Amino acid sequence: MNNLIILPILIPLLAAVLLIFMNKSIKLMRVFSAISSFTAVVVAAVLVQTVFTDGIQTLYLGGWKPPFGIVLVADQFASLLALTTAIIGFLTVLYSFRSIGEQRERFFYYSAIQFLLAGVSGAFLTGDLFNLFVFFEVLLMASYVLIVIGGTKIQLRESLKYIVFNIISSALFVIGVAYLYAVTGTLNMADLSVRISESGQTGLITVIAVLFLIVFGLKGGIFPLYFWMPGSYYAPPAPIATLFGALLTKVGMYAIARVFTLIFTQDAAFTHQLMIWLAALTIIFGVIGSIAYCDVQKIIIYNIVTAVGVILFGIAANTPASIEGSIYYLIHDMIIKGVLFMLGGALFALTGTNNLKKMGGLIKSHPVLGWMFLLSAISLAGVPPFSGFIGKLKIAEGGFRSGEFVITMLMLLSSLLVLYSVAKIFIYGFWGDEQKDTQIKGSIKSYIFPAAILLALSLAIGIVTELAAPYFHQAADTLVNPKTYIEAVLKE
Amino acid sequence: MEILMAFIVGFLFMAATYLMLSKSLLRVIIGTAVLSHGVHLLLLTMGGLKKGAPPILNEEATSYVDPLPQALILTAIVIAFGVTSFLLVMAFRAYQELKVDDMDQMRGNDQHE
């Protein structure tokens, strides 16, 4: 029992409610949301350290013992993701000050961001399947507001599709919950795990497992279900795209990792093999998309799809090494996609276009932006001193161990094309002759500063891996041995 | 009883799928409403439809119906209600701005907004 667990949810939630009353003064909203997001970072860091020293923390809401009440569970995996979420939330708030514009800020922009952060942290920390659905809806509802705020034509058009797809996936989620409740009679994840391992995974439960794969695949953007992502993430302005790209799909990946390591573990020959093939196809289609476009935003968006495939492959290969690699890669990818969207936003602010063919020669006028972009591109591809390396290394190790040679090679080859796709942005945008017809507007210092912090974090994870490794190892340990999770939740 | 409900829910899902695949935006929204009806009925059905008193302790009865699915449905209903009202208002805004309600004409590419 530890009340600390609820704070990463409660702080953004309270901040969001209070921000509603502050909408007269933009300055006040900015200061308040920055302070509260920073508090959330500190609290999440304390939570990570507590879990590291004392093991898995649980909180029975209202004092009801599981499986009867709702339980919040902070194992190291969830706490690390909550910390990353809080950091990205804080930096996005800083990034928004100059880039989002007063028109949007006036209409509850910061409030919606805080609701989104509350939903994401809640989805990471909950130990109950229906509660996960509710937190999904909290973050989706906030994302509906964020994707349409401002009401430009492209936003209206794309957000309609985004909402309709998410309504369908939420309906499928409730259908999955209903089936699972009919079969097992419980909704607590630890209790579900116990009951399914007692009764053995029948055909019925494998069907439900695939239904959940479809649901979380729709949220996370795996192969046949990523079709909504390129349009939807293209519509909103840079800070909102940063939040979406860094957080939303990763919640789906977290849910897949949680559900397929804790609950549906018995019939791995079928479910995990299916996931491996889907992961391979996701990587292929993501890479095709990212090399096909000459558009900064589109390239970054398709790189999300590729990364989702890599993470899914690590989970599906189901070896201790590949699961640990997936955790590294998940957190690395949240950070680096944040950096890329922020820098992409800076590029757009400078040139007024996303089209690579209309840019050029920015390295002369903006060397800092150029070098930061180069560093983040290298990190995305997984070159050793950066955070992307260790994750892919471990996933490859696990992939080879589990005998999936072809798909592991495919994943490694995809790094090359990922590097090509981002290097294309660098070559077209920063080298060559300066384009005279694109006007270079003002300073972008406030754009670069939050991105620089995130990039430094990515570098830090890569360089001092020795310090970070125990945390990641502990996180992987819970996923590999779900017994520790179950005992922590259902202890007498 | 569960068999009958399964057929009704299946019919609702069929109608919802058909409506959501149509061109007009309003039909799509009606489709999502029908889908959420189907989902809520399914949740009730899967909780079991055995006979029993309503889940109120004042009712002196030996057995009650399962209260958990009812609470889940109540939660799902208000969420679906919130999302549907947001979607309706947004469809209205989109109609004002874009002047179409045909999903086929809402395609866009990078060149023109």
Coordinates of C-alpha atoms in Angstrom, one line a residue:
Chain A
M1 CA 0.0 0.0 0.0
N2 CA 1.6 3.2 -1.1
N3 CA -0.3 6.4 -2.0
L4 CA 2.6 7.6 -4.1
I5 CA 1.4 5.4 -7.0
I6 CA -1.7 7.5 -7.6
L7 CA 0.2 10.8 -7.7
P8 CA 1.4 10.6 -11.3
I9 CA -2.4 10.4 -12.2
L10 CA -3.7 12.7 -9.6
I11 CA -1.3 15.7 -10.3
P12 CA -2.2 16.1 -14.0
L13 CA -5.8 15.5 -13.2
L14 CA -6.0 18.2 -10.5
A15 CA -3.9 20.5 -12.7
A16 CA -6.3 20.0 -15.6
V17 CA -9.3 20.8 -13.4
L18 CA -7.7 24.0 -12.0
L19 CA -6.5 25.1 -15.4
I20 CA -10.1 25.2 -16.6
F21 CA -10.7 28.1 -14.2
M22 CA -7.6 30.0 -15.3
N23 CA -8.5 30.4 -18.9
K24 CA -8.6 34.3 -18.7
S25 CA -4.9 34.6 -18.2
I26 CA -2.5 32.9 -20.6
K27 CA 0.5 33.7 -18.5
L28 CA -1.0 32.1 -15.4
M29 CA -1.9 29.0 -17.4
R30 CA 1.6 28.6 -18.7
V31 CA 3.3 29.0 -15.4
F32 CA 0.8 26.7 -13.6
S33 CA 1.0 23.9 -16.2
A34 CA 4.8 24.1 -16.3
I35 CA 5.0 23.9 -12.5
S36 CA 2.5 21.0 -12.2
S37 CA 4.1 19.0 -15.0
F38 CA 7.5 19.5 -13.4
T39 CA 6.0 18.2 -10.1
A40 CA 4.7 15.2 -11.9
V41 CA 8.3 14.5 -13.2
V42 CA 9.7 14.6 -9.7
V43 CA 7.0 12.4 -8.3
A44 CA 7.4 9.8 -11.1
A45 CA 11.2 9.8 -10.5
V46 CA 10.6 9.2 -6.8
L47 CA 8.2 6.4 -7.8
V48 CA 10.8 4.8 -10.0
Q49 CA 13.3 4.9 -7.2
T50 CA 10.8 3.5 -4.6
V51 CA 10.0 0.6 -6.9
F52 CA 13.7 0.0 -7.5
T53 CA 14.5 -0.3 -3.8
D54 CA 11.3 -1.8 -2.4
G55 CA 9.9 -3.9 -5.3
I56 CA 6.5 -3.7 -6.9
Q57 CA 4.1 -1.2 -5.2
T58 CA 0.4 -1.7 -5.1
L59 CA -2.5 0.6 -4.0
Y60 CA -5.9 -0.8 -3.3
L61 CA -8.3 2.0 -4.2
G62 CA -10.8 2.5 -1.4
G63 CA -9.1 -0.3 0.6
W64 CA -10.9 -3.1 -1.2
K65 CA -8.7 -6.1 -1.7
P66 CA -8.2 -7.3 -5.3
P67 CA -9.8 -8.9 -7.2
F68 CA -12.9 -7.1 -5.8
G69 CA -11.6 -3.5 -5.9
I70 CA -9.6 -1.6 -8.4
V71 CA -5.8 -1.9 -7.8
L72 CA -3.1 0.3 -9.1
V73 CA 0.2 -1.5 -9.7
A74 CA 3.5 0.1 -10.2
D75 CA 6.1 -2.3 -11.3
Q76 CA 9.3 -1.0 -12.8
F77 CA 8.0 -1.2 -16.4
A78 CA 5.0 0.9 -15.7
S79 CA 6.9 3.4 -13.5
L80 CA 9.6 3.9 -16.1
L81 CA 7.0 4.6 -18.7
A82 CA 5.1 6.9 -16.3
L83 CA 8.4 8.8 -15.8
T84 CA 9.0 9.1 -19.5
T85 CA 5.5 10.3 -20.0
A86 CA 5.9 13.0 -17.3
I87 CA 9.2 14.2 -18.9
I88 CA 7.7 14.4 -22.4
G89 CA 4.6 16.1 -21.0
F90 CA 6.7 18.7 -19.2
L91 CA 8.9 19.4 -22.2
T92 CA 5.9 19.6 -24.5
V93 CA 4.4 22.2 -22.3
L94 CA 7.6 24.2 -22.5
Y95 CA 7.7 23.7 -26.3
S96 CA 4.1 24.9 -26.6
F97 CA 4.7 28.4 -25.1
R98 CA 6.0 29.8 -28.4
S99 CA 4.8 27.4 -30.9
I100 CA 1.1 26.7 -30.3
G101 CA -0.2 30.3 -30.6
E102 CA -2.5 32.3 -28.2
Q103 CA -5.7 31.4 -30.1
R104 CA -5.4 27.8 -29.2
E105 CA -4.0 28.4 -25.7
R106 CA -7.1 30.4 -24.8
F107 CA -9.4 27.4 -25.5
F108 CA -8.3 25.0 -22.8
Y109 CA -5.2 23.7 -24.6
Y110 CA -3.2 23.1 -21.4
S111 CA -6.1 21.5 -19.7
A112 CA -6.4 19.0 -22.5
I113 CA -2.7 18.2 -22.4
Q114 CA -3.0 17.5 -18.6
F115 CA -6.0 15.3 -19.1
L116 CA -4.0 13.4 -21.8
L117 CA -1.1 13.0 -19.4
A118 CA -3.4 11.8 -16.7
G119 CA -5.0 9.2 -19.0
V120 CA -1.6 7.9 -20.3
S121 CA -0.1 7.6 -16.8
G122 CA -3.3 5.9 -15.6
A123 CA -3.2 3.4 -18.4
F124 CA 0.3 2.5 -17.5
L125 CA -0.3 2.2 -13.7
T126 CA -3.7 0.4 -13.6
G127 CA -4.1 -3.3 -12.7
D128 CA -7.6 -3.8 -13.9
L129 CA -8.8 -4.4 -17.5
F130 CA -11.9 -2.3 -17.4
N131 CA -10.1 0.5 -15.7
L132 CA -7.5 0.3 -18.5
F133 CA -10.4 0.9 -20.9
V134 CA -11.6 3.9 -18.9
F135 CA -8.1 5.4 -18.9
F136 CA -7.9 4.7 -22.6
E137 CA -11.1 6.7 -23.1
V138 CA -9.7 9.6 -20.9
L139 CA -6.6 9.9 -23.1
L140 CA -8.5 9.4 -26.3
M141 CA -11.1 12.0 -25.4
A142 CA -8.3 14.5 -24.6
S143 CA -6.6 13.6 -27.9
Y144 CA -9.9 14.2 -29.8
V145 CA -9.9 17.7 -28.3
L146 CA -6.2 18.3 -29.1
I147 CA -6.4 17.0 -32.7
V148 CA -9.2 19.3 -33.6
I149 CA -8.3 22.4 -31.4
G150 CA -8.0 25.4 -33.7
G151 CA -10.5 23.9 -36.2
T152 CA -8.6 24.3 -39.5
K153 CA -10.0 22.4 -42.5
I154 CA -7.4 19.6 -42.5
Q155 CA -7.8 19.1 -38.7
L156 CA -11.6 18.8 -39.0
R157 CA -11.3 16.3 -41.9
E158 CA -8.7 14.1 -40.3
S159 CA -10.1 14.2 -36.7
L160 CA -13.4 12.9 -38.0
K161 CA -11.7 9.8 -39.2
Y162 CA -9.6 9.5 -36.1
I163 CA -12.6 9.6 -33.8
V164 CA -14.6 7.1 -35.8
F165 CA -11.7 4.6 -35.9
N166 CA -11.2 5.0 -32.2
I167 CA -14.9 4.6 -31.4
I168 CA -14.7 1.3 -33.3
S169 CA -11.6 0.1 -31.4
S170 CA -13.1 1.1 -28.1
A171 CA -16.2 -0.9 -28.9
L172 CA -14.0 -3.9 -29.7
F173 CA -12.2 -3.4 -26.4
V174 CA -15.5 -3.6 -24.5
I175 CA -16.5 -6.7 -26.5
G176 CA -13.2 -8.2 -25.5
V177 CA -13.8 -7.4 -21.9
A178 CA -17.3 -8.8 -22.0
Y179 CA -16.1 -12.1 -23.5
L180 CA -13.2 -12.4 -21.0
Y181 CA -15.6 -11.7 -18.1
A182 CA -18.0 -14.4 -19.4
V183 CA -15.2 -16.9 -19.6
T184 CA -13.3 -16.1 -16.3
G185 CA -15.6 -14.0 -14.2
T186 CA -13.0 -11.4 -13.2
L187 CA -11.4 -8.3 -14.6
N188 CA -8.3 -7.9 -12.4
M189 CA -5.3 -8.6 -14.5
A190 CA -3.4 -10.7 -11.8
D191 CA -6.5 -12.7 -11.0
L192 CA -7.2 -13.2 -14.7
S193 CA -3.7 -14.5 -15.1
V194 CA -4.2 -17.0 -12.2
R195 CA -7.5 -18.2 -13.5
I196 CA -6.4 -18.7 -17.1
S197 CA -3.3 -20.6 -16.0
E198 CA -5.5 -22.8 -13.9
S199 CA -8.0 -23.6 -16.6
G200 CA -5.4 -23.7 -19.3
Q201 CA -5.7 -21.5 -22.4
T202 CA -8.6 -23.0 -24.3
G203 CA -9.5 -22.1 -27.9
L204 CA -12.0 -19.6 -26.6
I205 CA -9.3 -17.7 -24.7
T206 CA -7.0 -17.7 -27.7
V207 CA -9.8 -16.1 -29.7
I208 CA -10.1 -13.4 -27.0
A209 CA -6.3 -12.9 -27.1
V210 CA -6.4 -12.2 -30.8
L211 CA -9.3 -9.8 -30.3
F212 CA -7.2 -7.9 -27.7
L213 CA -4.3 -7.9 -30.2
I214 CA -6.6 -6.3 -32.7
V215 CA -7.8 -3.7 -30.2
F216 CA -4.4 -2.7 -29.0
G217 CA -3.0 -3.0 -32.5
L218 CA -5.6 -0.4 -33.6
K219 CA -4.4 1.9 -30.8
G220 CA -0.7 1.1 -31.4
G221 CA -0.6 1.1 -35.1
I222 CA 0.6 -2.4 -36.1
F223 CA 0.5 -3.6 -39.6
P224 CA -3.0 -3.9 -41.1
L225 CA -4.4 -1.5 -38.5
Y226 CA -2.1 1.6 -38.8
F227 CA -3.9 3.1 -41.8
W228 CA -5.4 5.9 -39.6
M229 CA -2.1 7.2 -38.4
P230 CA -0.4 9.0 -41.3
G231 CA -3.4 11.3 -41.8
S232 CA -4.3 11.9 -38.2
Y233 CA -0.8 12.7 -37.0
Y234 CA -0.3 15.0 -40.0
A235 CA -3.1 17.3 -39.1
P236 CA -2.4 18.9 -35.7
P237 CA 0.4 21.4 -35.1
A238 CA 3.9 20.3 -33.9
P239 CA 3.5 20.3 -30.1
I240 CA 0.4 18.2 -30.3
A241 CA 1.9 15.9 -32.9
T242 CA 4.9 15.5 -30.5
L243 CA 2.6 14.3 -27.7
F244 CA 0.7 12.0 -30.0
G245 CA 3.8 10.5 -31.7
A246 CA 5.6 10.0 -28.4
L247 CA 2.8 8.8 -26.2
L248 CA -0.4 7.5 -27.8
T249 CA 0.8 4.5 -29.9
K250 CA 3.2 3.5 -27.1
V251 CA 0.2 3.0 -24.7
G252 CA -1.1 0.4 -27.2
M253 CA 2.3 -1.3 -27.2
Y254 CA 2.5 -1.2 -23.4
A255 CA -1.0 -2.9 -23.3
I256 CA 0.2 -5.6 -25.7
A257 CA 3.3 -6.2 -23.7
R258 CA 1.3 -6.4 -20.4
V259 CA -1.5 -8.6 -21.7
F260 CA 0.7 -11.0 -23.6
T261 CA 3.3 -11.5 -20.9
L262 CA 0.8 -11.6 -18.0
I263 CA -2.6 -13.0 -19.1
F264 CA -2.4 -14.8 -22.5
T265 CA 0.8 -16.8 -22.0
Q266 CA -0.3 -20.4 -22.4
D267 CA -0.8 -20.7 -26.2
A268 CA 2.3 -18.8 -27.2
A269 CA 3.0 -21.0 -30.2
F270 CA 0.0 -19.5 -31.9
T271 CA -0.4 -16.0 -30.5
H272 CA 3.3 -15.1 -30.4
Q273 CA 3.9 -16.5 -33.8
L274 CA 1.1 -14.4 -35.2
M275 CA 2.6 -11.3 -33.5
I276 CA 6.0 -12.1 -35.0
W277 CA 4.5 -12.1 -38.5
L278 CA 2.5 -8.9 -37.9
A279 CA 5.7 -7.3 -36.5
A280 CA 7.6 -8.2 -39.6
L281 CA 4.9 -6.8 -41.9
T282 CA 4.7 -3.6 -39.7
I283 CA 8.4 -3.0 -40.1
I284 CA 8.2 -3.6 -43.9
F285 CA 5.3 -1.2 -44.4
G286 CA 6.7 1.4 -42.0
V287 CA 10.0 1.4 -43.9
I288 CA 8.3 1.6 -47.3
G289 CA 6.3 4.6 -46.1
S290 CA 9.2 6.4 -44.7
I291 CA 11.4 6.1 -47.8
A292 CA 8.5 6.9 -50.1
Y293 CA 7.7 10.4 -48.9
C294 CA 9.5 13.7 -49.4
D295 CA 7.7 15.3 -46.5
V296 CA 9.3 15.8 -43.0
Q297 CA 6.2 15.0 -41.0
K298 CA 5.2 11.9 -43.1
I299 CA 8.7 10.5 -42.8
I300 CA 8.7 10.8 -39.0
I301 CA 5.2 9.3 -38.8
Y302 CA 6.1 6.2 -40.8
N303 CA 9.1 5.8 -38.6
I304 CA 6.7 5.4 -35.7
V305 CA 5.1 2.5 -37.6
T306 CA 8.6 0.9 -38.0
A307 CA 9.4 1.4 -34.3
V308 CA 6.1 -0.2 -33.3
G309 CA 7.0 -3.2 -35.4
V310 CA 10.4 -3.5 -33.8
I311 CA 8.9 -3.3 -30.3
L312 CA 6.2 -5.8 -31.1
F313 CA 8.9 -8.2 -32.5
G314 CA 10.8 -8.0 -29.2
I315 CA 7.7 -8.8 -27.2
A316 CA 6.6 -11.6 -29.6
A317 CA 10.1 -13.3 -29.6
N318 CA 9.4 -13.9 -25.9
T319 CA 12.9 -14.3 -24.6
P320 CA 14.3 -12.4 -21.6
A321 CA 16.8 -10.6 -23.8
S322 CA 14.2 -9.5 -26.4
I323 CA 11.7 -8.4 -23.8
E324 CA 14.4 -6.3 -22.1
G325 CA 15.3 -4.9 -25.5
S326 CA 11.7 -4.0 -26.2
I327 CA 11.6 -2.0 -22.9
Y328 CA 14.7 -0.1 -23.9
Y329 CA 13.4 0.5 -27.3
L330 CA 10.0 1.6 -26.2
I331 CA 11.4 4.2 -23.9
H332 CA 14.1 5.2 -26.4
D333 CA 11.4 5.6 -29.1
M334 CA 9.1 7.7 -26.9
I335 CA 12.0 10.1 -26.3
I336 CA 13.5 10.2 -29.8
K337 CA 10.1 10.6 -31.6
G338 CA 9.5 13.5 -29.2
V339 CA 12.8 15.1 -30.4
L340 CA 12.1 14.4 -34.0
F341 CA 8.6 16.0 -34.0
M342 CA 9.9 19.0 -32.0
L343 CA 12.7 19.5 -34.6
G344 CA 10.3 18.9 -37.4
G345 CA 8.1 21.6 -36.0
A346 CA 11.1 24.0 -35.8
L347 CA 11.9 23.2 -39.5
F348 CA 8.3 24.0 -40.4
A349 CA 8.4 27.2 -38.4
L350 CA 11.5 28.3 -40.3
T351 CA 10.6 27.4 -43.8
G352 CA 6.8 27.4 -43.7
T353 CA 6.7 24.0 -45.5
N354 CA 7.0 20.3 -44.9
N355 CA 8.1 19.6 -48.4
L356 CA 11.8 18.7 -48.5
K357 CA 12.2 19.8 -52.1
K358 CA 11.4 23.3 -51.1
M359 CA 14.1 23.5 -48.4
G360 CA 17.9 23.7 -48.4
G361 CA 21.0 25.1 -46.9
L362 CA 19.7 25.6 -43.4
I363 CA 23.0 24.4 -41.9
K364 CA 24.6 27.8 -42.7
S365 CA 21.9 29.8 -40.9
H366 CA 20.9 27.3 -38.2
P367 CA 23.9 25.1 -37.3
V368 CA 22.6 24.0 -33.9
L369 CA 19.3 22.8 -35.4
G370 CA 21.2 20.9 -38.1
W371 CA 23.6 19.1 -35.7
M372 CA 20.8 18.2 -33.4
F373 CA 18.8 16.8 -36.2
L374 CA 21.9 14.7 -37.3
L375 CA 22.4 13.4 -33.8
S376 CA 18.7 12.4 -33.4
A377 CA 18.8 10.7 -36.8
I378 CA 21.8 8.7 -35.8
S379 CA 20.1 7.8 -32.5
L380 CA 16.9 6.7 -34.3
A381 CA 18.9 4.4 -36.5
G382 CA 20.6 2.9 -33.5
V383 CA 24.3 3.9 -33.8
P384 CA 26.2 2.8 -30.6
P385 CA 26.7 5.8 -28.3
F386 CA 22.9 6.5 -28.4
S387 CA 19.9 5.0 -26.7
G388 CA 18.6 3.3 -29.9
F389 CA 21.5 0.9 -30.0
I390 CA 21.1 -1.2 -26.8
G391 CA 17.4 -1.9 -27.4
K392 CA 17.9 -3.2 -31.0
L393 CA 21.0 -5.2 -29.9
K394 CA 19.0 -7.0 -27.2
I395 CA 16.0 -7.5 -29.5
A396 CA 18.3 -9.0 -32.1
E397 CA 20.0 -11.2 -29.5
G398 CA 16.6 -12.5 -28.4
G399 CA 15.4 -12.9 -32.0
F400 CA 18.4 -15.1 -32.9
R401 CA 18.0 -17.1 -29.7
S402 CA 14.4 -17.9 -30.5
G403 CA 15.4 -19.0 -34.0
E404 CA 13.7 -16.2 -36.0
F405 CA 16.7 -15.5 -38.2
V406 CA 15.0 -14.1 -41.2
I407 CA 12.8 -11.6 -39.3
T408 CA 15.7 -10.5 -37.1
M409 CA 17.8 -9.9 -40.2
L410 CA 14.9 -7.9 -41.6
M411 CA 14.7 -5.8 -38.5
L412 CA 18.4 -5.1 -38.7
L413 CA 18.2 -4.2 -42.3
S414 CA 15.3 -1.9 -41.6
S415 CA 17.7 0.3 -39.5
L416 CA 19.5 1.0 -42.7
L417 CA 16.4 2.3 -44.4
V418 CA 15.3 4.2 -41.3
L419 CA 18.7 5.9 -41.4
Y420 CA 18.3 6.6 -45.1
S421 CA 14.8 8.2 -44.5
V422 CA 16.0 10.6 -41.8
A423 CA 19.3 11.3 -43.5
K424 CA 17.1 12.4 -46.5
I425 CA 15.6 15.1 -44.3
F426 CA 19.1 16.2 -43.3
I427 CA 20.6 16.1 -46.8
Y428 CA 17.7 18.0 -48.5
G429 CA 16.9 20.3 -45.7
F430 CA 20.4 21.3 -44.4
W431 CA 22.8 20.8 -47.2
G432 CA 22.8 22.3 -50.6
D433 CA 22.0 25.9 -51.7
E434 CA 19.9 28.1 -49.5
Q435 CA 16.5 28.5 -51.0
K436 CA 15.7 32.1 -51.6
D437 CA 11.9 31.8 -52.0
T438 CA 11.3 30.3 -48.5
Q439 CA 11.4 33.1 -46.0
I440 CA 13.4 32.4 -42.9
K441 CA 11.3 33.6 -40.0
G442 CA 12.6 34.8 -36.6
S443 CA 14.3 32.9 -33.9
I444 CA 13.6 29.3 -33.0
K445 CA 15.5 29.2 -29.7
S446 CA 12.5 28.3 -27.7
Y447 CA 11.8 25.4 -30.1
I448 CA 15.3 24.0 -29.7
F449 CA 15.6 24.1 -26.0
P450 CA 13.1 21.4 -25.0
A451 CA 14.3 19.2 -27.8
A452 CA 17.9 19.6 -26.6
I453 CA 16.9 18.3 -23.1
L454 CA 15.2 15.3 -24.6
L455 CA 18.1 14.6 -26.9
A456 CA 20.5 14.9 -24.0
L457 CA 18.4 12.3 -22.1
S458 CA 18.6 10.0 -25.1
L459 CA 22.3 10.4 -25.2
A460 CA 22.5 9.8 -21.4
I461 CA 20.6 6.5 -21.6
G462 CA 23.0 5.4 -24.3
I463 CA 26.2 6.5 -22.6
V464 CA 25.6 5.6 -19.0
T465 CA 23.7 2.4 -19.8
E466 CA 25.5 0.8 -16.9
L467 CA 23.6 3.1 -14.5
A468 CA 20.3 2.7 -16.2
A469 CA 20.6 -1.1 -16.8
P470 CA 19.5 -2.3 -13.3
Y471 CA 16.2 -0.4 -13.7
F472 CA 15.5 -1.8 -17.2
H473 CA 16.6 -5.3 -16.0
Q474 CA 14.1 -5.1 -13.1
A475 CA 11.4 -4.0 -15.5
A476 CA 12.0 -6.9 -17.8
D477 CA 12.2 -9.3 -14.9
T478 CA 8.6 -8.6 -13.9
L479 CA 7.4 -9.3 -17.5
V480 CA 9.5 -12.5 -17.8
N481 CA 8.3 -13.8 -14.4
P482 CA 4.7 -12.8 -14.1
K483 CA 4.6 -14.6 -10.8
T484 CA 6.2 -11.7 -9.0
Y485 CA 3.5 -9.4 -10.3
I486 CA 0.7 -11.8 -9.3
E487 CA 2.2 -12.3 -5.8
A488 CA 2.6 -8.5 -5.3
V489 CA -1.1 -7.9 -6.2
L490 CA -2.8 -10.9 -4.7
K491 CA -0.7 -11.2 -1.5
E492 CA -2.7 -11.8 1.6
Chain B
M1 CA -32.5 -16.3 -23.6
E2 CA -28.7 -15.8 -24.2
I3 CA -29.0 -17.3 -27.7
L4 CA -31.8 -14.9 -28.6
M5 CA -29.7 -12.0 -27.3
A6 CA -26.7 -13.2 -29.2
F7 CA -28.7 -13.0 -32.4
I8 CA -30.0 -9.5 -31.6
V9 CA -26.5 -8.3 -30.8
G10 CA -25.2 -9.9 -34.0
F11 CA -27.9 -8.1 -36.0
L12 CA -27.0 -4.8 -34.3
F13 CA -23.3 -5.3 -35.2
M14 CA -24.3 -6.1 -38.8
A15 CA -26.4 -3.0 -39.1
A16 CA -23.7 -0.9 -37.5
T17 CA -21.0 -2.2 -39.8
Y18 CA -23.2 -1.6 -42.8
L19 CA -24.0 2.0 -41.7
M20 CA -20.4 2.8 -40.9
L21 CA -19.3 1.7 -44.4
S22 CA -21.7 4.2 -46.1
K23 CA -20.8 7.5 -47.6
S24 CA -22.9 10.0 -45.6
L25 CA -21.3 11.1 -42.4
L26 CA -24.6 11.1 -40.5
R27 CA -25.1 7.4 -41.3
V28 CA -21.6 6.7 -40.0
I29 CA -22.5 8.4 -36.7
I30 CA -25.8 6.5 -36.5
G31 CA -23.7 3.4 -37.1
T32 CA -21.4 4.2 -34.1
A33 CA -24.5 4.6 -31.9
V34 CA -25.9 1.3 -33.0
L35 CA -22.5 -0.3 -32.4
S36 CA -22.4 1.0 -28.9
H37 CA -26.0 -0.4 -28.3
G38 CA -24.8 -3.7 -29.4
V39 CA -21.7 -3.6 -27.2
H40 CA -23.7 -2.7 -24.1
L41 CA -26.3 -5.5 -24.8
L42 CA -23.4 -7.9 -25.3
L43 CA -21.9 -6.9 -22.0
L44 CA -25.2 -7.5 -20.2
T45 CA -25.7 -10.8 -21.9
M46 CA -22.2 -12.1 -21.2
G47 CA -22.7 -11.3 -17.5
G48 CA -25.4 -14.0 -17.6
L49 CA -29.2 -13.6 -17.8
K50 CA -30.2 -15.9 -15.0
K51 CA -33.3 -15.0 -13.1
G52 CA -32.8 -13.1 -9.8
A53 CA -33.8 -9.9 -8.0
P54 CA -32.5 -6.5 -9.0
P55 CA -29.2 -5.9 -7.2
I56 CA -30.7 -4.0 -4.3
L57 CA -30.2 -5.4 -0.8
N58 CA -33.7 -4.2 0.4
E59 CA -35.2 -6.8 -1.9
E60 CA -35.4 -10.0 0.2
A61 CA -34.3 -12.6 -2.3
T62 CA -32.1 -15.6 -2.3
S63 CA -30.3 -14.7 -5.5
Y64 CA -29.6 -11.4 -7.2
V65 CA -28.5 -10.7 -10.8
D66 CA -24.8 -9.9 -11.3
P67 CA -24.2 -6.2 -10.4
L68 CA -20.8 -5.9 -12.0
P69 CA -21.8 -5.9 -15.7
Q70 CA -24.5 -3.3 -14.9
A71 CA -21.8 -1.0 -13.4
L72 CA -19.6 -1.6 -16.4
I73 CA -22.4 -0.8 -18.8
L74 CA -23.3 2.4 -17.0
T75 CA -19.7 3.5 -17.3
A76 CA -19.5 2.6 -21.0
I77 CA -22.8 4.3 -21.7
V78 CA -21.7 7.7 -20.4
I79 CA -18.4 7.4 -22.2
A80 CA -20.2 6.6 -25.5
F81 CA -22.6 9.4 -24.8
G82 CA -19.7 11.9 -24.4
V83 CA -17.9 10.7 -27.4
T84 CA -21.0 10.7 -29.6
S85 CA -22.0 14.2 -28.6
F86 CA -18.5 15.4 -29.4
L87 CA -18.6 13.6 -32.7
L88 CA -21.9 15.1 -33.6
V89 CA -20.8 18.7 -32.9
M90 CA -17.6 18.0 -34.8
A91 CA -19.6 16.7 -37.8
F92 CA -21.7 19.9 -37.6
R93 CA -18.5 22.0 -37.6
A94 CA -17.0 20.0 -40.5
Y95 CA -20.2 20.5 -42.5
Q96 CA -20.0 24.2 -41.9
E97 CA -16.4 24.5 -42.9
L98 CA -16.0 21.8 -45.6
K99 CA -19.6 22.1 -47.0
V100 CA -19.8 18.3 -47.6
D101 CA -21.1 15.4 -45.6
D102 CA -19.8 12.8 -48.1
M103 CA -16.9 10.8 -46.6
D104 CA -15.6 10.2 -50.1
Q105 CA -15.1 13.9 -50.7
M106 CA -13.2 14.3 -47.5
R107 CA -10.1 12.8 -48.9
G108 CA -7.1 15.1 -49.0
N109 CA -3.5 15.1 -50.0
D110 CA -0.5 17.3 -49.3
Q111 CA -1.1 19.6 -52.2
H112 CA -4.4 21.1 -51.3
E113 CA -6.1 21.2 -47.9

